[in-house]
Coordinates of C-alpha atoms and ligand atoms in Angstrom, one line a residue:
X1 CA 40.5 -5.9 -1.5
X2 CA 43.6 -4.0 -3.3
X3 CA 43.1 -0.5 -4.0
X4 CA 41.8 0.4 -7.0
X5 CA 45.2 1.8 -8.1
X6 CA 47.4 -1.8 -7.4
X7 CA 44.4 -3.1 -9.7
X8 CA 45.1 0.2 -12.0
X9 CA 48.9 -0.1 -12.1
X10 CA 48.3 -4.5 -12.3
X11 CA 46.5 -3.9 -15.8
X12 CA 48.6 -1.3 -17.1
X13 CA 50.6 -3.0 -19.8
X14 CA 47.1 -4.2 -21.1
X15 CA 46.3 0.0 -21.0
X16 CA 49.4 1.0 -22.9
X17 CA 48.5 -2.2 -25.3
X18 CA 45.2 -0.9 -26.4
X19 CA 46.7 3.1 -26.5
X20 CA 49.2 1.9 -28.4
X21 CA 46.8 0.2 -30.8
X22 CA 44.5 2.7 -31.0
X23 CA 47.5 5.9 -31.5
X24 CA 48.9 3.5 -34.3
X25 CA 45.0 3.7 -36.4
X26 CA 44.2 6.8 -35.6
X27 CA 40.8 8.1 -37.1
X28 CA 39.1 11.7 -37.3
X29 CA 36.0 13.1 -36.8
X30 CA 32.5 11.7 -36.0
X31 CA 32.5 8.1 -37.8
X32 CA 35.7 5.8 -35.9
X33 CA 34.9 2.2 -36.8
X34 CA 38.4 0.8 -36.1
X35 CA 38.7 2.5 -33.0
X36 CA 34.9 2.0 -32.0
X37 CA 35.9 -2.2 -32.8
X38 CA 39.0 -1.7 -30.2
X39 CA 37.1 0.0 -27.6
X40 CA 34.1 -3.1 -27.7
X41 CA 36.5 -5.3 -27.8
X42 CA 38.7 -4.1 -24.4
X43 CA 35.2 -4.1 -23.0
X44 CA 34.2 -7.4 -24.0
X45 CA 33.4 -10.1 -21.3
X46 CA 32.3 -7.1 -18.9
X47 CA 29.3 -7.0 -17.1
X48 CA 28.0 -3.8 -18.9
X49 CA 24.9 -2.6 -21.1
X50 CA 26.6 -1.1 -24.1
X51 CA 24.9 0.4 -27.2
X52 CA 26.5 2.0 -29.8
X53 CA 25.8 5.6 -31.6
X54 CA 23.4 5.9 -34.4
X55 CA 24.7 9.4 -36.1
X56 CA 28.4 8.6 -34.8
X57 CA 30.5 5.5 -33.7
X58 CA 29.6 6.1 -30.2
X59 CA 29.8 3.5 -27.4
X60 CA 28.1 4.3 -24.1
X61 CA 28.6 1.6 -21.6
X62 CA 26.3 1.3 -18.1
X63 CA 27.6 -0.9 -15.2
X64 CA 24.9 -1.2 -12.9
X65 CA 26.1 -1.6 -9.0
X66 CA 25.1 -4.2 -6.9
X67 CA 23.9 -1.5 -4.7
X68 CA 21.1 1.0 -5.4
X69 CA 22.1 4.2 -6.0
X70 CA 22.4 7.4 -8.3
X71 CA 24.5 7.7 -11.7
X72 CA 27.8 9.1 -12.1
X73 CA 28.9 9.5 -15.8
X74 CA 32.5 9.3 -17.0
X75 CA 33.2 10.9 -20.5
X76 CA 36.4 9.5 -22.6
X77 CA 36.8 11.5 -26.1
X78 CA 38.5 8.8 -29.2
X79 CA 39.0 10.9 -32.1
X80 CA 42.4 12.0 -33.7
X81 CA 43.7 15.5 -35.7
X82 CA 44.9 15.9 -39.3
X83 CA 48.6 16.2 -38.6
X84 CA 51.1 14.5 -39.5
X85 CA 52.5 12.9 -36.9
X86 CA 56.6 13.5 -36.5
X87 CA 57.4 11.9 -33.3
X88 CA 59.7 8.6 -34.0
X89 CA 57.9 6.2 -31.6
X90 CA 57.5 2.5 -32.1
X91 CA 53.9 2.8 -32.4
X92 CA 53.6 6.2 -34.5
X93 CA 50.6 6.8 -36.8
X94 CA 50.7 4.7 -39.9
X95 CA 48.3 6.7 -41.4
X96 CA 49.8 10.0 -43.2
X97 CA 47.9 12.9 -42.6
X98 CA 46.4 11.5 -39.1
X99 CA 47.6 11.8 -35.5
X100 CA 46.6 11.5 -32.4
X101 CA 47.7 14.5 -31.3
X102 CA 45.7 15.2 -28.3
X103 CA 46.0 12.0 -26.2
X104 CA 42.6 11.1 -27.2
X105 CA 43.9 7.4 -27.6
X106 CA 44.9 8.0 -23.8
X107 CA 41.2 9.2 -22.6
X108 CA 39.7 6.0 -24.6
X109 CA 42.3 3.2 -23.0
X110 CA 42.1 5.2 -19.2
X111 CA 38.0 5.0 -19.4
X112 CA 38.0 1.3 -20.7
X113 CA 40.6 0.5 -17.8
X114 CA 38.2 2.2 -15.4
X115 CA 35.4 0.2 -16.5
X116 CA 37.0 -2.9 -15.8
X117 CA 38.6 -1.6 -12.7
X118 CA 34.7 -0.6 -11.7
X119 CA 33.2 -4.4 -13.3
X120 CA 35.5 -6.1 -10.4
X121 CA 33.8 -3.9 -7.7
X122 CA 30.7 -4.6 -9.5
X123 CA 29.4 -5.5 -5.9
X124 CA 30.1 -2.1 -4.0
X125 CA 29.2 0.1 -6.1
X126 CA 26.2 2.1 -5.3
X127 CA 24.2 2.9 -8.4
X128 CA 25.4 3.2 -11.9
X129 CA 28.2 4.3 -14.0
X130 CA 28.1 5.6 -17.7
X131 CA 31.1 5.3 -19.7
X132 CA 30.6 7.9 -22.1
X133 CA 33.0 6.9 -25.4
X134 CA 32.9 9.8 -27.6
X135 CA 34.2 10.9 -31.6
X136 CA 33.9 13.8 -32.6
X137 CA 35.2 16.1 -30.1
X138 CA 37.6 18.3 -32.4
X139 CA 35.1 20.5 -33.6
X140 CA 32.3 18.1 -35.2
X141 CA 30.6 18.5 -31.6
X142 CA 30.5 14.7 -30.8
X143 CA 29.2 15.1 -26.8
X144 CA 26.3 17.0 -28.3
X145 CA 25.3 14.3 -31.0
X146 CA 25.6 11.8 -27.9
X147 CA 23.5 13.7 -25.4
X148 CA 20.5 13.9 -28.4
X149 CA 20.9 10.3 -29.0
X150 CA 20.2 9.9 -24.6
X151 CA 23.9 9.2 -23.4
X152 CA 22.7 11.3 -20.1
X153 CA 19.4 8.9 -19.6
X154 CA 21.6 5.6 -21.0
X155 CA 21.3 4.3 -17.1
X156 CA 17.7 5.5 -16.6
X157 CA 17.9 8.5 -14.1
X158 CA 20.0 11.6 -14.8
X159 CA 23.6 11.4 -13.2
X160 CA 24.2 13.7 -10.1
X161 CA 28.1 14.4 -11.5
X162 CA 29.9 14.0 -14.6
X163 CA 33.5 13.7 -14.8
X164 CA 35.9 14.4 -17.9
X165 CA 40.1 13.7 -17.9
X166 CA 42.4 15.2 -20.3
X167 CA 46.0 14.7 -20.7
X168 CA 48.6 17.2 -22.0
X169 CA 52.0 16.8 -23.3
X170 CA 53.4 19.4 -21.9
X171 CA 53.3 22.3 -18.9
X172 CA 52.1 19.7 -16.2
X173 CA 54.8 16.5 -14.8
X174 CA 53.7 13.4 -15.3
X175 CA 51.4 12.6 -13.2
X176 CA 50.0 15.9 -12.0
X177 CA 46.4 17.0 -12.6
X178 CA 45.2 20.3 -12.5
X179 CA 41.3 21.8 -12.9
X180 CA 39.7 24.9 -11.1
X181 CA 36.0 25.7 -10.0
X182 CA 34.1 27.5 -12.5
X183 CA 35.1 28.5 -15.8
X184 CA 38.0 25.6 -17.4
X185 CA 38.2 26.0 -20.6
X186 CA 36.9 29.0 -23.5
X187 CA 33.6 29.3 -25.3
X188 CA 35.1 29.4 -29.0
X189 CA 32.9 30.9 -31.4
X190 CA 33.4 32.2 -35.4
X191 CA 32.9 35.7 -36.7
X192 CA 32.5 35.8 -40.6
X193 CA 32.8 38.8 -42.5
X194 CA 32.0 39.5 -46.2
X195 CA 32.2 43.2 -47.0
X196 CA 30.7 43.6 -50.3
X197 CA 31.9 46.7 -52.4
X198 CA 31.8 47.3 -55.8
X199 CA 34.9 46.3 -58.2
X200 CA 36.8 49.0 -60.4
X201 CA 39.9 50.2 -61.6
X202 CA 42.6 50.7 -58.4
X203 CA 43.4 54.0 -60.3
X204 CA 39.7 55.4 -59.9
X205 CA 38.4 54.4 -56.4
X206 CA 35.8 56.8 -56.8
X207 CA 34.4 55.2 -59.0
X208 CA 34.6 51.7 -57.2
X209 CA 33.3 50.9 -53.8
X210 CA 36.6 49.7 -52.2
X211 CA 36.0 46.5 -49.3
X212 CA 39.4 46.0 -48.6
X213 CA 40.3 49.5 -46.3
X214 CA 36.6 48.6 -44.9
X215 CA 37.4 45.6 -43.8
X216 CA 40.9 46.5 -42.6
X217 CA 39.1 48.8 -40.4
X218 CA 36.9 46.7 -39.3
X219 CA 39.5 44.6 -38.0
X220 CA 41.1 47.1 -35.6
X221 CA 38.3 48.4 -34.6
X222 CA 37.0 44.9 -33.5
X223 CA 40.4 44.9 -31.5
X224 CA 38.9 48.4 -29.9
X225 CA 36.0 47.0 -28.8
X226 CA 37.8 44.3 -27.3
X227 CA 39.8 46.6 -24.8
X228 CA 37.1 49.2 -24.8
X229 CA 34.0 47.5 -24.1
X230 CA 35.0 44.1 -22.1
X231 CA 35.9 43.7 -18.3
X232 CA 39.8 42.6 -18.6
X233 CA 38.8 40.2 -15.6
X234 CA 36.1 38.8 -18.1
X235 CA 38.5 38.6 -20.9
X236 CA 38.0 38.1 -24.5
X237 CA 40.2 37.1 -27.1
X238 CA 39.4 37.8 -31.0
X239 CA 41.8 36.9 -33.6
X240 CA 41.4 37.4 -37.8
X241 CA 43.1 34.2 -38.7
X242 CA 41.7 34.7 -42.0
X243 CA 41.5 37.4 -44.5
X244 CA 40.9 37.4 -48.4
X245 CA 40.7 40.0 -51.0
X246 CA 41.7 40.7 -54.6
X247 CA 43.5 39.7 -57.1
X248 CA 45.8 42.3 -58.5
X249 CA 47.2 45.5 -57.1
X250 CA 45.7 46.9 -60.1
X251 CA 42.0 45.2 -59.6
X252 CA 39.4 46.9 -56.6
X253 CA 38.0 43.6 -56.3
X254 CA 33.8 43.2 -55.1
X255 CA 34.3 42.0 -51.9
X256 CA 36.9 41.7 -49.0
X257 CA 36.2 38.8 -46.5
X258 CA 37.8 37.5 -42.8
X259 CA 36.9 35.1 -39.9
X260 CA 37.9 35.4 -36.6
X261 CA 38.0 32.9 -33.8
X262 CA 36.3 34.9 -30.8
X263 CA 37.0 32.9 -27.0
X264 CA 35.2 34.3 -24.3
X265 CA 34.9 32.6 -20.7
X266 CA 31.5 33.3 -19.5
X267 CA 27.8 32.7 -21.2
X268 CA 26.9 36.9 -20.3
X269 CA 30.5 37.7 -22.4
X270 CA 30.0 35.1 -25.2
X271 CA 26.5 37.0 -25.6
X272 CA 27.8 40.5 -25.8
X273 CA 30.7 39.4 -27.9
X274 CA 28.5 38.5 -30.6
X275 CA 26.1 41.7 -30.2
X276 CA 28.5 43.8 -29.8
X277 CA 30.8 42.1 -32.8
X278 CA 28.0 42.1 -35.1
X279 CA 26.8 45.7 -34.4
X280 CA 29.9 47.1 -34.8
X281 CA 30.9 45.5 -38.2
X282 CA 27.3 46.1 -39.9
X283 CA 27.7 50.0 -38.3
X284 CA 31.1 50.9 -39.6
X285 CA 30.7 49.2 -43.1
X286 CA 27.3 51.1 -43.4
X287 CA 29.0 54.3 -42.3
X288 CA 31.3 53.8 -45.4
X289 CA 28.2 53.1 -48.1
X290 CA 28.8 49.2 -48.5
X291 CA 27.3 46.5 -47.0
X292 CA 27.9 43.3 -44.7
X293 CA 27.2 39.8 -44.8
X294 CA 28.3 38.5 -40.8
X295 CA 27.4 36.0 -39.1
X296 CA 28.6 34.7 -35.5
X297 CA 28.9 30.9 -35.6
X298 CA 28.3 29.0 -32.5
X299 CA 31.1 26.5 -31.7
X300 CA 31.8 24.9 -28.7
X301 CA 29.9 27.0 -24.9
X302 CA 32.4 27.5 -21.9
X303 CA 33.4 24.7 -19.8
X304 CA 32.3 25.3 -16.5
X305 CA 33.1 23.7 -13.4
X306 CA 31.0 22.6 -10.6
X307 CA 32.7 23.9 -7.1
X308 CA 31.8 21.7 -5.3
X309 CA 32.1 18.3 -7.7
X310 CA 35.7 20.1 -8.2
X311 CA 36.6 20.1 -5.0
X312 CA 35.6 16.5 -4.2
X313 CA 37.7 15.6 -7.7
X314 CA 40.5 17.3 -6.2
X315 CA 40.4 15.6 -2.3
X316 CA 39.9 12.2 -4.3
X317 CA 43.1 13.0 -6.1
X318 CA 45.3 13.7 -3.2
X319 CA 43.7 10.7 -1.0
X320 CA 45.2 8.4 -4.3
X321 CA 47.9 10.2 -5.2
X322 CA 49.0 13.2 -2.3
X323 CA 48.8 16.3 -2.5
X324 CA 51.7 16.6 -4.7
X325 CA 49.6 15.0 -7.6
X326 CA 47.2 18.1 -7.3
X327 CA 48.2 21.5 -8.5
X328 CA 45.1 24.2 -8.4
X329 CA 44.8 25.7 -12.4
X330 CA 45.4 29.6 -11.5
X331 CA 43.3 30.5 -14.9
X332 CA 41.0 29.2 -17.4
X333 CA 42.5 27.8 -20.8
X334 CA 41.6 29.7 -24.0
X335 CA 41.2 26.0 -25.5
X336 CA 37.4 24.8 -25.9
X337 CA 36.1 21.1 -25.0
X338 CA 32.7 20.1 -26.1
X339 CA 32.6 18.5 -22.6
X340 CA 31.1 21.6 -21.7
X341 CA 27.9 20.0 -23.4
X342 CA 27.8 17.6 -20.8
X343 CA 28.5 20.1 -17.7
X344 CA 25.9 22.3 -18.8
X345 CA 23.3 20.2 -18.1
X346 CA 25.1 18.2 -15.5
X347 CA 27.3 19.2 -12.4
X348 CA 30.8 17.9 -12.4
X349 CA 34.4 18.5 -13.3
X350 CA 36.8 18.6 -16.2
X351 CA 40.4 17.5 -15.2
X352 CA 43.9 18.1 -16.8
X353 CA 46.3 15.2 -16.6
X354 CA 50.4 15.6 -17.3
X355 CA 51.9 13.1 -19.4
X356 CA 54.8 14.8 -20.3
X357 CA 57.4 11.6 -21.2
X358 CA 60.4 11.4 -19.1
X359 CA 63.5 13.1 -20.4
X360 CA 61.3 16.2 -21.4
X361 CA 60.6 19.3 -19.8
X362 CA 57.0 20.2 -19.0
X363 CA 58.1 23.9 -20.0
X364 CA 59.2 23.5 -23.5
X365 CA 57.6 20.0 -24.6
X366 CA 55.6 20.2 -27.5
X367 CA 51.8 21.0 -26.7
X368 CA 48.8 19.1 -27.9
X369 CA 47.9 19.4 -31.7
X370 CA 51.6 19.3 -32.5
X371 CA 53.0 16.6 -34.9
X372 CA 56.0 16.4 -32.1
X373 CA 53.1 16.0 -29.4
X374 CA 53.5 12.5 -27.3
X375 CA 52.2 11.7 -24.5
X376 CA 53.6 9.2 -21.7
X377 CA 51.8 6.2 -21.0
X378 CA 53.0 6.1 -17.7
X379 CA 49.5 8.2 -16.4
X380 CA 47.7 5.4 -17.5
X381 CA 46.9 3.8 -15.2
X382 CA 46.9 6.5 -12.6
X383 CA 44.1 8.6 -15.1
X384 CA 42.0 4.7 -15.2
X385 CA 42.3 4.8 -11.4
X386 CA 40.8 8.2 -10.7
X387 CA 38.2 7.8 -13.1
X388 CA 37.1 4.6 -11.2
X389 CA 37.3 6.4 -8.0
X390 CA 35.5 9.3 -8.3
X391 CA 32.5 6.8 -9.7
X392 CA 32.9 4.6 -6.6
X393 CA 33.2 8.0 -4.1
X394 CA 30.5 9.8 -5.6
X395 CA 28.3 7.3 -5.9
X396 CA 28.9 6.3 -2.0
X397 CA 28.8 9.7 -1.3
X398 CA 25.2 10.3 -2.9
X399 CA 24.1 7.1 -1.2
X400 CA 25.0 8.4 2.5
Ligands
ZN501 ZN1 42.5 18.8 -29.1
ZN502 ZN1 41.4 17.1 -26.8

């Protein structure tokens, strides 16, 4: 039989045909009809168990082997990002407002190439395979609303390893994947601050309760605690990307308010960011005589690594591809993936994949989420053929 990356690279214009249609009709957020209708029909004639998403335009596909066996799950994300996409390519966005920015459309063609790659070794494989097609991951939490509707039970059992690819557009070749053992990606979490005062005349602050110097404070002091109060080995990163008071320069106005994102990249640190965040804004606005509305919204955990389902994704890479096509991630990323859903109730691996196009330079290209972003469809086939591997290796390997 060919390997499964001659089948990979023999279906690849097929791959970049369904990207291509999918990057062109891009759609955001948790509800993706078109792109849901593109993904059934790549999978159509396949010999798979498919059910789509109640609260979201989900599609989980199982592909039973004709061996008995465990589960191995295999996680594509579909969604796009309100940009505005500025790239000139033949197959741009012809939606204003709405790009695929991310290489989602990649994820989506690579896992339906892999379920077909896995439906022709239908015979092999030992157990099952759950293709996990997913909306929603830019911040609407799309892996959770799947894993309440029973995407991790869709083949019965629980899967022993869960597997996740991601391209980017930049920093890596073409071609290269990248992960680490333990922490991937950042916990990303929102602090919101309302300090309420009490308006007046700017002329007669005594007379006022002035918000805005209270909340100024507030906001170097929450960069104190940062440096103060946090291992620099278990770093965290808080930024006010948001701050609103007033009206005048004549006006004390009633309240000041900011939100910052906080990324932390470990459970015990994402816990004492948000004690320690919300102690020290109720403490030093109640030292000043006003009072605080904060709250620490939850958004997407760490994304944690299995070591030892990283290190078989990493020797499966460099039996396919050498050990050129692996390069170890030194750190984390402060980015946040709602994969991490998935890995904290199963063990497995998220994996970066270049696809920075030829004729631009990993160093400079534009990153993911930028309206310049593209991504090469040359890894195509290459991502399709390790996701199909590391279901057929895991599985055999569970079986031994
Ligand atoms: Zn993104
Ligand atoms: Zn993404």
């Amino acid at each position: 039989m060919a390997s499964t990356r001659d089948d990979a690279a023999a279906i690849s214009a097929d791959l970049a045909e369904l990207r291509r249609a999918i990057h062109r009709e891009p759609e955001i957020g948790l509800d993706l009809p078109r792109t849901q209708a593109k993904v059934l029909s790549a999978l159509g004639g396949l010999p798979l168990e498919i059910t789509c998403g109640q609260a979201l335009s989900s599609v989980t596909a199982v592909l039973r082997g004709g061996r008995p066996g465990q589960t191995v799950l295999l996680r594509g994300d579909m969604d796009a990002l309100p940009v505005t996409e500025h790239a000139r390519l033949p197959y741009a966005s012809q939606t204003e407002g709405t790009m695929h920015a991310c290489g989602h459309d990649l994820h989506t063609a690579m896992l339906a190439g892999a379920a077909k790659l896995l439906a022709a070794r239908q015979a092999e494989l030992a157990g099952n395979v759950i293709f996990m097609f997913q909306p929603g991951e830019e911040g609407c939490g799309g892996a959770k609303k799947m894993i309440d509707e029973g995407v991790l039970d869709a083949a019965g059992p629980r899967p022993v390893a869960a597997f996740g690819l991601h391209v980017v557009s930049s920093t890596l070749p073409a071609g290269v994947f990248t992960s680490r053992a333990g922490t991937m990606m950042a916990a990303a979490d929102t602090l919101e601050v309302t300090v309420r005062g009490r308006g007046g005349h700017a002329a007669q602050p005594h007379h006022a309760a002035d918000p805005i110097p209270v909340a100024c404070e507030l906001v170097t002091a929450l960069q104190t605690m940062v440096t103060r109060q946090f291992d620099i080995f278990d770093p965290v990163v808080l930024t006010v990307g948001l701050f609103r008071a007033g009206t005048a320069d004549n006006v004390i106005p009633d309240e000041a308010r900011f939100a910052a994102t906080v990324r932390t990249f470990s459970p015990a640190a994402r816990r004492r960011a948000r004690d320690a965040s919300l102690r020290l804004v109720r403490d030093i606005t109640a030292a000043h005589g006003l009072s605080v509305h904060a709250e620490f919204v939850d958004g997407y955990p760490v994304t944690v690594n299995n070591a030892d389902e990283t290190a078989f994704a990493q020797q499966t890479v460099t039996d396919l591809f050498g050990t050129g096509g692996f390069v170890p991630a030194p750190s984390p990323m402060t980015g946040a993936e709602d994969f991490s859903y998935v890995l904290e109730q199963v063990p497995g691996a998220f994996v970066m994949l270049g696809a920075c196009p030829p004729g631009s330079d990993p160093a400079t290209a534009p990153f993911n989420h930028s309206a310049e972003a593209v991504f090469d469809d040359g890894v195509l086939a290459d991502g399709a053929a390790l996701y199909a591997e590391l279901a057929l290796r895991r599985l055999a390997a569970a079986a031994l």
